[in-house]
Coordinates of C-alpha atoms in Angstrom, one line a residue:
Chain Q
X1 CA -39.6 -31.6 -30.9
X2 CA -42.9 -31.4 -28.9
X3 CA -43.7 -35.1 -29.4
X4 CA -40.1 -36.0 -28.4
X5 CA -40.3 -33.9 -25.3
X6 CA -43.6 -35.3 -24.2
X7 CA -42.3 -38.9 -24.8
X8 CA -39.2 -38.2 -22.8
X9 CA -41.2 -36.8 -20.0
X10 CA -43.4 -39.8 -20.1
X11 CA -40.5 -42.2 -19.8
X12 CA -38.4 -40.2 -17.4
X13 CA -39.6 -41.9 -14.2
X14 CA -39.2 -45.4 -15.6
X15 CA -35.8 -44.6 -17.0
X16 CA -34.6 -43.4 -13.7
X17 CA -36.0 -46.4 -11.9
X18 CA -34.4 -48.8 -14.3
X19 CA -31.0 -47.0 -14.3
X20 CA -30.9 -46.9 -10.5
X21 CA -31.9 -50.6 -10.3
X22 CA -29.3 -51.7 -12.7
X23 CA -26.7 -49.6 -11.0
X24 CA -27.6 -51.2 -7.7
X25 CA -27.7 -54.7 -9.1
X26 CA -24.2 -54.4 -10.6
X27 CA -22.8 -52.9 -7.4
X28 CA -24.4 -55.6 -5.3
X29 CA -23.1 -58.5 -7.4
X30 CA -19.6 -57.0 -7.6
X31 CA -19.5 -56.3 -3.9
X32 CA -19.4 -60.1 -3.3
X33 CA -16.5 -60.5 -5.7
X34 CA -13.7 -60.0 -3.0
X35 CA -15.1 -63.0 -1.0
X36 CA -15.2 -65.1 -4.2
X37 CA -11.7 -64.3 -5.3
X38 CA -10.2 -64.7 -1.9
X39 CA -11.2 -68.4 -1.7
X40 CA -10.6 -69.2 -5.4
X41 CA -9.7 -72.8 -4.7
X42 CA -12.7 -73.5 -2.5
X43 CA -14.9 -71.8 -5.1
X44 CA -13.5 -73.9 -7.9
X45 CA -14.3 -77.0 -5.8
X46 CA -17.8 -75.8 -5.3
X47 CA -18.3 -75.0 -8.9
X48 CA -17.1 -78.4 -9.9
X49 CA -19.9 -79.9 -7.8
X50 CA -22.6 -78.1 -9.7
X51 CA -24.0 -79.8 -12.7
X52 CA -22.4 -78.6 -15.9
X53 CA -25.9 -77.9 -17.4
X54 CA -26.6 -75.4 -14.7
X55 CA -23.4 -73.5 -15.2
X56 CA -24.1 -73.4 -18.9
X57 CA -27.6 -72.0 -18.3
X58 CA -26.2 -69.2 -16.2
X59 CA -23.3 -68.5 -18.6
X60 CA -20.7 -69.5 -16.0
X61 CA -19.3 -72.4 -17.9
X62 CA -15.7 -72.3 -19.1
X63 CA -14.8 -69.1 -17.2
X64 CA -12.7 -68.5 -14.1
X65 CA -15.1 -66.9 -11.6
X66 CA -12.1 -66.0 -9.5
X67 CA -11.0 -63.4 -12.2
X68 CA -12.6 -60.0 -12.5
X69 CA -13.9 -60.5 -16.0
X70 CA -15.0 -64.1 -15.3
X71 CA -17.0 -63.0 -12.4
X72 CA -18.4 -60.1 -14.2
X73 CA -19.9 -62.3 -16.9
X74 CA -22.4 -63.6 -14.4
X75 CA -23.3 -60.0 -13.3
X76 CA -23.7 -59.0 -17.0
X77 CA -26.1 -61.8 -17.7
X78 CA -28.5 -60.6 -15.0
X79 CA -28.0 -57.0 -16.2
X80 CA -28.8 -58.1 -19.7
X81 CA -32.1 -59.5 -18.5
X82 CA -33.1 -56.2 -17.0
X83 CA -32.0 -54.3 -20.1
X84 CA -34.0 -56.6 -22.2
X85 CA -37.2 -56.1 -20.2
X86 CA -36.7 -52.3 -20.2
X87 CA -36.1 -52.1 -24.0
X88 CA -39.0 -54.4 -24.9
X89 CA -41.3 -52.5 -22.5
X90 CA -40.6 -49.4 -24.6
X91 CA -40.7 -51.3 -27.9
X92 CA -44.1 -52.7 -27.2
X93 CA -45.5 -49.5 -25.8
X94 CA -44.4 -46.6 -27.8
X95 CA -46.3 -47.1 -31.0
X96 CA -49.3 -48.8 -29.4
X97 CA -49.8 -46.3 -26.6
X98 CA -52.2 -44.1 -28.6
X99 CA -54.4 -47.0 -29.4
X100 CA -54.3 -48.5 -26.0
X101 CA -55.0 -45.4 -24.1
X102 CA -57.3 -44.2 -26.9
X103 CA -55.4 -40.9 -27.4
X104 CA -55.0 -41.6 -31.1
X105 CA -57.8 -39.2 -31.9
X106 CA -55.8 -36.5 -30.2
X107 CA -52.3 -37.0 -31.5
X108 CA -53.0 -38.4 -35.0
X109 CA -55.4 -35.6 -35.9
X110 CA -52.7 -33.0 -35.3
X111 CA -50.9 -31.5 -38.3
X112 CA -48.0 -34.0 -38.1
X113 CA -47.0 -36.9 -40.4
X114 CA -46.9 -40.4 -39.0
X115 CA -43.3 -40.5 -40.0
X116 CA -42.5 -37.6 -37.6
X117 CA -44.4 -39.3 -34.8
X118 CA -42.6 -42.5 -35.5
X119 CA -39.1 -41.0 -35.4
X120 CA -39.9 -38.8 -32.4
X121 CA -41.1 -41.7 -30.4
X122 CA -38.2 -43.9 -31.5
X123 CA -35.7 -41.2 -30.7
X124 CA -37.2 -40.6 -27.2
X125 CA -37.1 -44.3 -26.4
X126 CA -33.5 -44.6 -27.6
X127 CA -32.5 -41.6 -25.5
X128 CA -34.1 -43.2 -22.5
X129 CA -32.3 -46.5 -23.2
X130 CA -29.0 -44.6 -23.6
X131 CA -29.4 -43.1 -20.2
X132 CA -29.7 -46.5 -18.7
X133 CA -26.8 -47.7 -20.8
X134 CA -24.6 -44.9 -19.4
X135 CA -25.7 -45.9 -15.9
X136 CA -24.6 -49.4 -16.7
X137 CA -21.2 -48.3 -17.9
X138 CA -20.7 -46.1 -14.9
X139 CA -21.8 -48.7 -12.4
X140 CA -19.5 -51.3 -14.1
X141 CA -16.5 -49.1 -13.9
X142 CA -17.1 -47.9 -10.4
X143 CA -17.9 -51.4 -9.0
X144 CA -14.8 -52.9 -10.6
X145 CA -12.5 -50.2 -9.2
X146 CA -14.1 -50.6 -5.8
X147 CA -14.2 -54.3 -5.5
X148 CA -11.5 -55.8 -7.8
X149 CA -9.4 -56.5 -4.7
X150 CA -6.1 -55.6 -6.3
X151 CA -6.7 -58.0 -9.2
X152 CA -5.8 -57.0 -12.7
X153 CA -8.2 -57.1 -15.6
X154 CA -8.2 -56.6 -19.3
X155 CA -9.9 -53.3 -20.1
X156 CA -10.4 -54.4 -23.8
X157 CA -12.6 -57.3 -22.8
X158 CA -14.8 -55.0 -20.8
X159 CA -15.1 -52.4 -23.5
X160 CA -16.1 -55.2 -25.9
X161 CA -18.7 -56.5 -23.5
X162 CA -20.2 -53.1 -22.8
X163 CA -20.1 -51.9 -26.4
X164 CA -22.7 -54.5 -27.4
X165 CA -25.3 -53.2 -24.9
X166 CA -26.6 -50.7 -27.5
X167 CA -27.2 -53.5 -30.1
X168 CA -28.8 -55.6 -27.4
X169 CA -31.2 -52.8 -26.5
X170 CA -32.0 -52.0 -30.1
X171 CA -32.8 -55.6 -30.7
X172 CA -35.5 -55.7 -28.1
X173 CA -36.8 -52.2 -28.9
X174 CA -37.1 -53.0 -32.6
X175 CA -38.6 -56.5 -32.2
X176 CA -41.0 -55.1 -29.6
X177 CA -42.1 -52.4 -32.0
X178 CA -42.6 -54.6 -35.0
X179 CA -44.6 -57.2 -33.0
X180 CA -46.8 -54.4 -31.6
X181 CA -47.6 -53.4 -35.2
X182 CA -48.3 -56.9 -36.3
X183 CA -50.8 -57.7 -33.6
X184 CA -54.2 -56.1 -33.5
X185 CA -53.8 -54.6 -30.0
X186 CA -51.2 -54.7 -27.3
X187 CA -53.5 -55.0 -24.2
X188 CA -50.8 -55.4 -21.6
X189 CA -47.3 -54.3 -22.4
X190 CA -45.8 -56.2 -19.5
X191 CA -47.1 -59.5 -20.6
X192 CA -45.6 -59.0 -24.1
X193 CA -42.2 -57.7 -22.8
X194 CA -41.8 -60.4 -20.2
X195 CA -42.6 -63.1 -22.7
X196 CA -40.1 -61.7 -25.2
X197 CA -37.2 -61.1 -22.8
X198 CA -37.5 -64.2 -20.7
X199 CA -38.4 -66.2 -23.8
X200 CA -35.1 -65.1 -25.4
X201 CA -33.1 -65.8 -22.3
X202 CA -34.6 -69.3 -21.9
X203 CA -33.9 -70.1 -25.5
X204 CA -30.3 -69.1 -25.0
X205 CA -30.0 -71.1 -21.8
X206 CA -31.7 -74.1 -23.3
X207 CA -29.5 -73.9 -26.4
X208 CA -26.4 -73.9 -24.2
X209 CA -27.6 -76.9 -22.2
X210 CA -28.3 -79.1 -25.1
X211 CA -25.4 -77.8 -27.1
X212 CA -27.5 -76.7 -30.0
X213 CA -25.8 -73.8 -31.7
X214 CA -28.4 -72.9 -34.4
X215 CA -30.8 -71.9 -31.6
X216 CA -28.4 -69.2 -30.8
X217 CA -29.1 -67.3 -34.0
X218 CA -32.5 -66.4 -32.7
X219 CA -31.6 -64.8 -29.4
X220 CA -29.4 -61.9 -28.5
X221 CA -28.5 -63.5 -25.2
X222 CA -26.4 -65.8 -27.3
X223 CA -25.1 -63.2 -29.7
X224 CA -23.5 -61.3 -26.8
X225 CA -22.9 -64.1 -24.4
X226 CA -20.1 -62.7 -22.3
X227 CA -18.3 -66.0 -21.6
X228 CA -18.0 -66.7 -25.3
X229 CA -16.1 -63.4 -25.6
X230 CA -13.8 -64.3 -22.7
X231 CA -13.1 -67.8 -24.1
X232 CA -12.6 -66.8 -27.7
X233 CA -11.6 -63.2 -27.3
X234 CA -14.2 -62.1 -29.8
X235 CA -17.9 -62.4 -30.6
X236 CA -19.2 -64.6 -33.4
X237 CA -19.2 -62.2 -36.4
X238 CA -22.2 -63.9 -38.1
X239 CA -24.3 -63.5 -34.9
X240 CA -23.5 -59.8 -34.8
X241 CA -24.6 -59.5 -38.5
X242 CA -27.7 -61.4 -37.7
X243 CA -28.4 -59.0 -34.9
X244 CA -27.9 -55.9 -37.0
X245 CA -30.1 -57.3 -39.7
X246 CA -32.9 -58.1 -37.3
X247 CA -32.7 -54.5 -35.9
X248 CA -32.8 -52.9 -39.3
X249 CA -35.5 -55.1 -40.7
X250 CA -37.8 -54.7 -37.6
X251 CA -37.4 -51.0 -37.5
X252 CA -38.1 -50.6 -41.2
X253 CA -41.1 -52.9 -41.0
X254 CA -42.6 -51.2 -38.1
X255 CA -42.1 -47.8 -39.8
X256 CA -44.0 -49.0 -42.9
X257 CA -46.7 -50.7 -40.8
X258 CA -47.2 -47.7 -38.6
X259 CA -47.6 -45.5 -41.7
X260 CA -50.2 -47.8 -43.1
X261 CA -52.0 -48.6 -40.0
X262 CA -55.8 -48.1 -39.6
X263 CA -56.4 -46.4 -36.2
X264 CA -59.8 -47.5 -35.0
X265 CA -62.0 -45.6 -32.7
X266 CA -62.6 -46.4 -29.1
X267 CA -66.1 -47.8 -29.5
Chain I
X1 CA -63.6 -24.3 -54.0
X2 CA -65.2 -27.2 -52.2
X3 CA -64.0 -27.6 -48.6
X4 CA -64.7 -31.3 -48.5
X5 CA -65.2 -33.5 -51.5
X6 CA -65.4 -37.3 -51.5
X7 CA -66.0 -39.5 -54.6
X8 CA -67.2 -43.0 -54.1
X9 CA -65.3 -43.3 -50.9
X10 CA -65.4 -46.9 -49.7
X11 CA -64.0 -48.6 -46.7
X12 CA -64.3 -52.3 -45.8
X13 CA -63.0 -53.8 -42.6
X14 CA -62.1 -57.2 -44.0
X15 CA -65.4 -58.4 -45.2
X16 CA -67.4 -56.0 -43.1
X17 CA -68.7 -52.9 -44.8
X18 CA -67.8 -49.6 -43.2
X19 CA -69.0 -47.3 -45.9
X20 CA -69.6 -47.7 -49.6
X21 CA -69.6 -45.2 -52.5
X22 CA -70.0 -42.2 -50.2
X23 CA -69.9 -39.0 -52.3
X24 CA -70.2 -35.7 -50.5
X25 CA -69.5 -32.1 -51.5
X26 CA -69.4 -29.4 -48.9
X27 CA -69.1 -25.7 -49.7
X28 CA -67.2 -23.1 -47.8
X29 CA -69.1 -21.6 -45.0
X30 CA -71.7 -24.3 -44.7
X31 CA -72.8 -26.1 -41.6
X32 CA -73.2 -29.5 -43.0
X33 CA -75.1 -32.1 -41.0
X34 CA -74.2 -35.8 -41.2
X35 CA -76.9 -37.9 -39.7
X36 CA -77.6 -41.5 -39.3
X37 CA -78.2 -44.2 -36.7
X38 CA -75.3 -45.6 -34.7
X39 CA -73.1 -47.9 -36.8
X40 CA -74.2 -46.3 -40.1
X41 CA -70.7 -45.2 -41.0
X42 CA -70.5 -41.7 -39.7
X43 CA -67.3 -42.2 -37.7
X44 CA -65.8 -44.2 -40.5
X45 CA -66.3 -41.3 -42.9
X46 CA -64.8 -38.9 -40.4
X47 CA -61.8 -41.1 -39.6
X48 CA -61.2 -41.4 -43.4
X49 CA -61.3 -37.6 -43.8
X50 CA -58.7 -37.3 -41.0
X51 CA -56.6 -40.2 -42.5
X52 CA -56.8 -42.1 -39.2
X53 CA -57.8 -45.0 -41.4
X54 CA -57.2 -45.5 -45.1
X55 CA -59.8 -46.2 -47.8
X56 CA -60.4 -49.4 -49.7
X57 CA -61.2 -47.3 -52.7
X58 CA -62.4 -43.9 -53.7
X59 CA -61.1 -40.4 -53.2
X60 CA -61.3 -37.7 -50.6
X61 CA -60.1 -34.1 -50.7
X62 CA -60.2 -31.3 -48.1
X63 CA -59.3 -27.7 -49.2
X64 CA -58.7 -29.3 -52.6
X65 CA -55.9 -31.5 -51.3
X66 CA -55.8 -35.3 -51.2
X67 CA -56.6 -36.3 -47.6
X68 CA -54.3 -39.3 -47.5
X69 CA -51.3 -37.7 -49.1
X70 CA -51.4 -34.3 -47.5
X71 CA -53.2 -35.1 -44.3
X72 CA -50.6 -33.4 -42.1
X73 CA -50.9 -30.1 -44.1
X74 CA -54.7 -30.2 -44.2
X75 CA -54.9 -30.9 -40.5
X76 CA -53.3 -27.5 -39.8
X77 CA -56.7 -26.0 -40.5
X78 CA -59.0 -28.7 -39.1
X79 CA -60.4 -28.7 -35.6
X80 CA -61.7 -32.1 -34.6
X81 CA -63.9 -33.1 -31.7
X82 CA -64.2 -36.9 -31.4
X83 CA -67.2 -38.6 -30.0
X84 CA -65.3 -40.3 -27.2
X85 CA -62.7 -38.1 -25.7
X86 CA -59.6 -39.6 -24.0
X87 CA -56.4 -37.8 -23.1
X88 CA -53.1 -38.5 -21.5
X89 CA -54.4 -39.1 -17.9
X90 CA -51.3 -37.9 -16.1
X91 CA -51.5 -34.4 -17.6
X92 CA -53.3 -31.4 -16.3
X93 CA -55.8 -29.6 -18.5
X94 CA -53.5 -26.7 -19.0
X95 CA -50.6 -28.9 -20.0
X96 CA -52.7 -30.9 -22.5
X97 CA -54.0 -27.7 -24.1
X98 CA -50.5 -26.3 -24.3
X99 CA -49.3 -29.5 -25.9
X100 CA -52.2 -29.4 -28.3
X101 CA -51.4 -25.8 -29.2
X102 CA -47.8 -26.6 -29.8
X103 CA -48.7 -28.4 -33.0
X104 CA -50.0 -25.2 -34.6
X105 CA -48.2 -22.0 -35.6
X106 CA -48.7 -18.9 -33.5
X107 CA -49.6 -18.2 -29.9
X108 CA -52.9 -19.6 -28.8
X109 CA -52.7 -19.1 -25.1
X110 CA -55.2 -16.2 -25.1
X111 CA -57.8 -18.2 -27.0
X112 CA -57.4 -21.1 -24.7
X113 CA -58.3 -19.0 -21.7
X114 CA -61.2 -17.4 -23.6
X115 CA -62.7 -20.7 -24.6
X116 CA -62.2 -22.2 -21.2
X117 CA -64.0 -19.3 -19.8
X118 CA -67.0 -19.7 -22.1
X119 CA -67.2 -23.4 -21.4
X120 CA -66.5 -23.0 -17.7
X121 CA -63.5 -25.3 -17.7
X122 CA -61.0 -25.3 -14.8
X123 CA -57.5 -25.4 -16.5
X124 CA -55.7 -26.6 -13.4
X125 CA -57.5 -29.9 -12.9
X126 CA -55.9 -33.2 -13.7
X127 CA -57.4 -34.9 -16.7
X128 CA -58.1 -38.2 -14.9
X129 CA -60.1 -36.4 -12.3
X130 CA -62.5 -34.9 -14.8
X131 CA -66.0 -36.1 -15.4
X132 CA -67.1 -37.2 -18.9
X133 CA -68.8 -33.9 -19.5
X134 CA -65.7 -31.9 -18.5
X135 CA -63.5 -34.1 -20.7
X136 CA -65.8 -33.2 -23.5
X137 CA -65.2 -29.5 -22.7
X138 CA -61.5 -30.1 -22.9
X139 CA -62.2 -31.6 -26.3
X140 CA -64.1 -28.6 -27.4
X141 CA -61.3 -26.1 -26.4
X142 CA -58.7 -28.4 -27.9
X143 CA -60.6 -28.5 -31.2
X144 CA -61.2 -24.8 -31.5
X145 CA -58.1 -23.2 -30.0
X146 CA -56.3 -22.7 -33.3
X147 CA -59.2 -21.1 -35.1
X148 CA -59.6 -23.9 -37.7
X149 CA -61.1 -23.3 -41.1
X150 CA -62.9 -26.6 -40.9
X151 CA -64.5 -27.9 -37.8
X152 CA -65.3 -31.6 -37.7
X153 CA -67.7 -32.7 -34.9
X154 CA -68.5 -36.3 -34.2
X155 CA -71.5 -36.5 -31.9
X156 CA -70.3 -33.5 -30.0
X157 CA -73.1 -33.0 -27.5
X158 CA -73.3 -36.3 -25.7
X159 CA -72.3 -35.7 -22.0
X160 CA -73.0 -32.0 -22.1
X161 CA -75.9 -30.6 -20.1
X162 CA -78.5 -28.6 -22.1
X163 CA -77.0 -25.3 -21.0
X164 CA -73.5 -26.2 -22.1
X165 CA -74.9 -27.6 -25.3
X166 CA -76.4 -24.2 -26.0
X167 CA -73.1 -22.5 -25.3
X168 CA -71.4 -24.9 -27.5
X169 CA -73.8 -24.3 -30.4
X170 CA -73.4 -20.6 -30.0
X171 CA -69.6 -21.1 -30.2
X172 CA -69.9 -23.1 -33.3
X173 CA -72.3 -20.6 -34.9
X174 CA -69.9 -17.8 -34.0
X175 CA -67.0 -19.7 -35.6
X176 CA -69.2 -20.3 -38.6
X177 CA -69.9 -16.5 -38.9
X178 CA -66.2 -15.9 -38.9
X179 CA -65.9 -18.1 -41.9
X180 CA -65.4 -21.7 -40.6
X181 CA -67.1 -24.6 -42.4
X182 CA -68.6 -27.1 -40.1
X183 CA -69.1 -30.8 -40.6
X184 CA -71.5 -32.0 -37.9
X185 CA -72.2 -35.6 -37.4
X186 CA -75.0 -36.7 -35.1
X187 CA -77.8 -39.2 -34.6
X188 CA -80.1 -36.6 -33.1
X189 CA -82.2 -35.1 -35.8
X190 CA -83.3 -32.2 -33.6
X191 CA -79.8 -30.7 -33.1
X192 CA -78.9 -31.1 -36.7
X193 CA -82.1 -29.3 -37.8
X194 CA -81.3 -26.5 -35.4
X195 CA -77.9 -25.8 -36.7
X196 CA -77.3 -27.0 -40.2
X197 CA -78.0 -25.7 -43.7
X198 CA -77.7 -29.0 -45.5
X199 CA -77.8 -32.5 -44.3
X200 CA -76.7 -35.9 -45.6
X201 CA -78.4 -39.0 -44.3
X202 CA -76.3 -42.1 -44.1
X203 CA -77.6 -45.6 -43.4
X204 CA -75.8 -48.9 -43.5
X205 CA -72.8 -47.3 -45.1
X206 CA -74.7 -45.6 -47.9
X207 CA -75.7 -42.0 -48.4
X208 CA -79.5 -42.2 -48.7
X209 CA -80.3 -38.6 -49.2
X210 CA -78.6 -35.2 -49.3
X211 CA -81.1 -32.5 -48.6
X212 CA -81.6 -28.9 -47.8
X213 CA -82.6 -28.5 -44.2
X214 CA -85.8 -26.6 -45.2
X215 CA -87.0 -29.5 -47.3
X216 CA -86.4 -31.9 -44.4
X217 CA -88.5 -29.6 -42.2
X218 CA -91.4 -29.7 -44.7
X219 CA -91.2 -33.5 -44.7
X220 CA -92.7 -33.1 -41.3
X221 CA -93.6 -36.6 -40.2
X222 CA -95.5 -37.1 -37.0
X223 CA -95.9 -40.3 -35.1
X224 CA -99.5 -40.6 -34.0
X225 CA -101.1 -43.1 -31.6
X226 CA -104.8 -43.0 -30.8
X227 CA -106.6 -45.0 -28.1
X228 CA -110.2 -45.4 -29.0
X229 CA -113.1 -47.8 -28.6
X230 CA -113.8 -47.4 -32.3
X231 CA -111.8 -50.4 -33.6
X232 CA -112.2 -49.5 -37.2
X233 CA -108.8 -48.2 -38.3
X234 CA -110.2 -47.4 -41.8
X235 CA -111.8 -44.2 -40.5
X236 CA -108.3 -42.7 -40.4
X237 CA -107.4 -43.7 -43.9
X238 CA -106.8 -40.2 -45.3
X239 CA -104.0 -38.8 -47.4
X240 CA -100.6 -38.6 -45.8
X241 CA -101.1 -41.6 -43.5
X242 CA -98.8 -44.5 -43.7
X243 CA -97.7 -47.6 -41.7
X244 CA -101.0 -47.8 -40.0
X245 CA -101.4 -50.7 -37.6
X246 CA -103.8 -51.6 -34.9
X247 CA -102.8 -53.2 -31.6
X248 CA -105.7 -53.9 -29.2
X249 CA -107.4 -50.5 -28.6
X250 CA -104.6 -48.5 -30.1
X251 CA -104.1 -47.3 -33.6
X252 CA -100.6 -46.2 -34.6
X253 CA -99.5 -44.5 -37.8
X254 CA -97.2 -41.9 -39.3
X255 CA -98.7 -38.7 -40.7
X256 CA -97.2 -36.3 -43.1
X257 CA -99.5 -33.4 -44.2
X258 CA -101.7 -30.7 -42.9
X259 CA -102.0 -31.3 -39.2
X260 CA -105.4 -29.5 -39.1
X261 CA -106.9 -32.1 -41.4
X262 CA -105.8 -34.8 -39.0
X263 CA -107.0 -32.9 -35.9
X264 CA -110.5 -32.3 -37.2
X265 CA -110.7 -36.0 -38.2
X266 CA -109.8 -37.1 -34.7
X267 CA -112.4 -34.8 -33.1
X268 CA -115.1 -36.5 -35.1
X269 CA -114.5 -39.7 -33.2
X270 CA -114.7 -40.6 -29.6
X271 CA -111.1 -41.2 -28.5
X272 CA -109.6 -41.9 -25.0
X273 CA -106.1 -40.6 -25.6
X274 CA -104.0 -39.1 -28.4
X275 CA -100.3 -38.9 -28.6
X276 CA -98.7 -36.9 -31.4
X277 CA -94.9 -37.0 -31.3
X278 CA -91.7 -36.6 -33.3
X279 CA -90.7 -39.9 -34.7
X280 CA -87.2 -41.0 -33.7
X281 CA -84.5 -41.0 -36.4
X282 CA -84.5 -44.8 -36.5
X283 CA -88.2 -44.7 -37.2
X284 CA -87.8 -42.2 -40.0
X285 CA -85.2 -44.4 -41.6
X286 CA -87.2 -47.6 -41.1
X287 CA -90.1 -45.9 -42.6
X288 CA -88.9 -43.8 -45.5
X289 CA -85.7 -45.3 -46.8
X290 CA -86.5 -48.9 -47.1

């Protein structure tokens, strides 16, 4: 428990900042919804003027932005980018922290197994991400109730959209962890996490624009693309399986690699 | 029972040799010196013993248990002071020591205060405000607070002023009297000679010699340089002299033997200056263990 507690304490500030930021982001986006929905016809005209490629890139193609759920897909996409950055930040940092800040000689010479260190760190990161996840749910519910402007919405669709956040976070956490174990040293966490999260987003956007579906199997932005859910009423099952497989494999691999890793000295 | 025992312990970093065929056997209650120049493999050996790194081949046991399988159990009774100390910067000294103590059974808060008192360490400071020497003190308290049965020290004195070094040595000797075994790695021959019973000398990843400290003292090499107008170095060719060389008006050599013989020889000649000094460890290695 002592390692878990320390890790939580270490992440507390960043978790609060991320949670508040995402909360504010959703509120801000949704607060414009009443304006959008009031002038639905004008809006549709405007959207028709945008190139189709751009709409696809922002996940706005094929949905009615005048509906609560349709408008929310756009909000969720930006939220997903934030969630991805936060989760990969933790992924890249938790196992590499001791080596980067040269505290390995402290923690790893204590009477604990690496297995215990691994699980404590993972549990702490997952707790932190769950706090942010809860903030996302809360903000979504609140903002919809505040700004839906009397419009009805299908609660089912929302639950489905939000339920995937945990998988989305675990994907970036796990992939971050395994990459941090595969490279010799993670010098700057932010460089790695930005590349991973934006890289995945760009892949997804690019795949949508050129209409290449296989590209979608690499990136969670595609697995959980909200407008696919709205159009089809369900996610692509295969993609969900791919996502779960990636999570399990990357966590397992990082566990094995961490246990075998040679921790070198500072000099 | 042997406290530490390694058999042909070998570690390669890719193609680079860390250590090769290191076999050590350390008894309970010993203060065992581990000496060698920088990069000889001292830290590699220690990191293997603590299972921070894993061996290419060979075996290592501490308290009779396999280091790599039961590392976490063994480490209950090990106190380790690394050569470079780094801690979680955001913490205060007190918090870090409390965190450190939380890994061991029992209450160690009294011992923390005791040790901090001896080492004159302010517990309320923030870690990132500490000087190198003060961080080192945190390391010492952190390594000793749980009364370990085996104390592993990796170049512990760097950064400590002579007064603190003495306090630290006293502390180690006291722990040793209470029954702790000490594994003391250093590249300073003097401090090892002062403290240790036995010493292993490591060079380029190999153990060159394991010796009783008394024997090492008898092997009392001196480095002598004489400035003289007598340019014939042959006059100094007596028993115990080696590596003699002449540079301009200066004759340099190593001497191992009765110092009186040498002194009376020097007085027979007209000399301008004489320096007799301890050879550095590097020089001993270069000279003896070719």
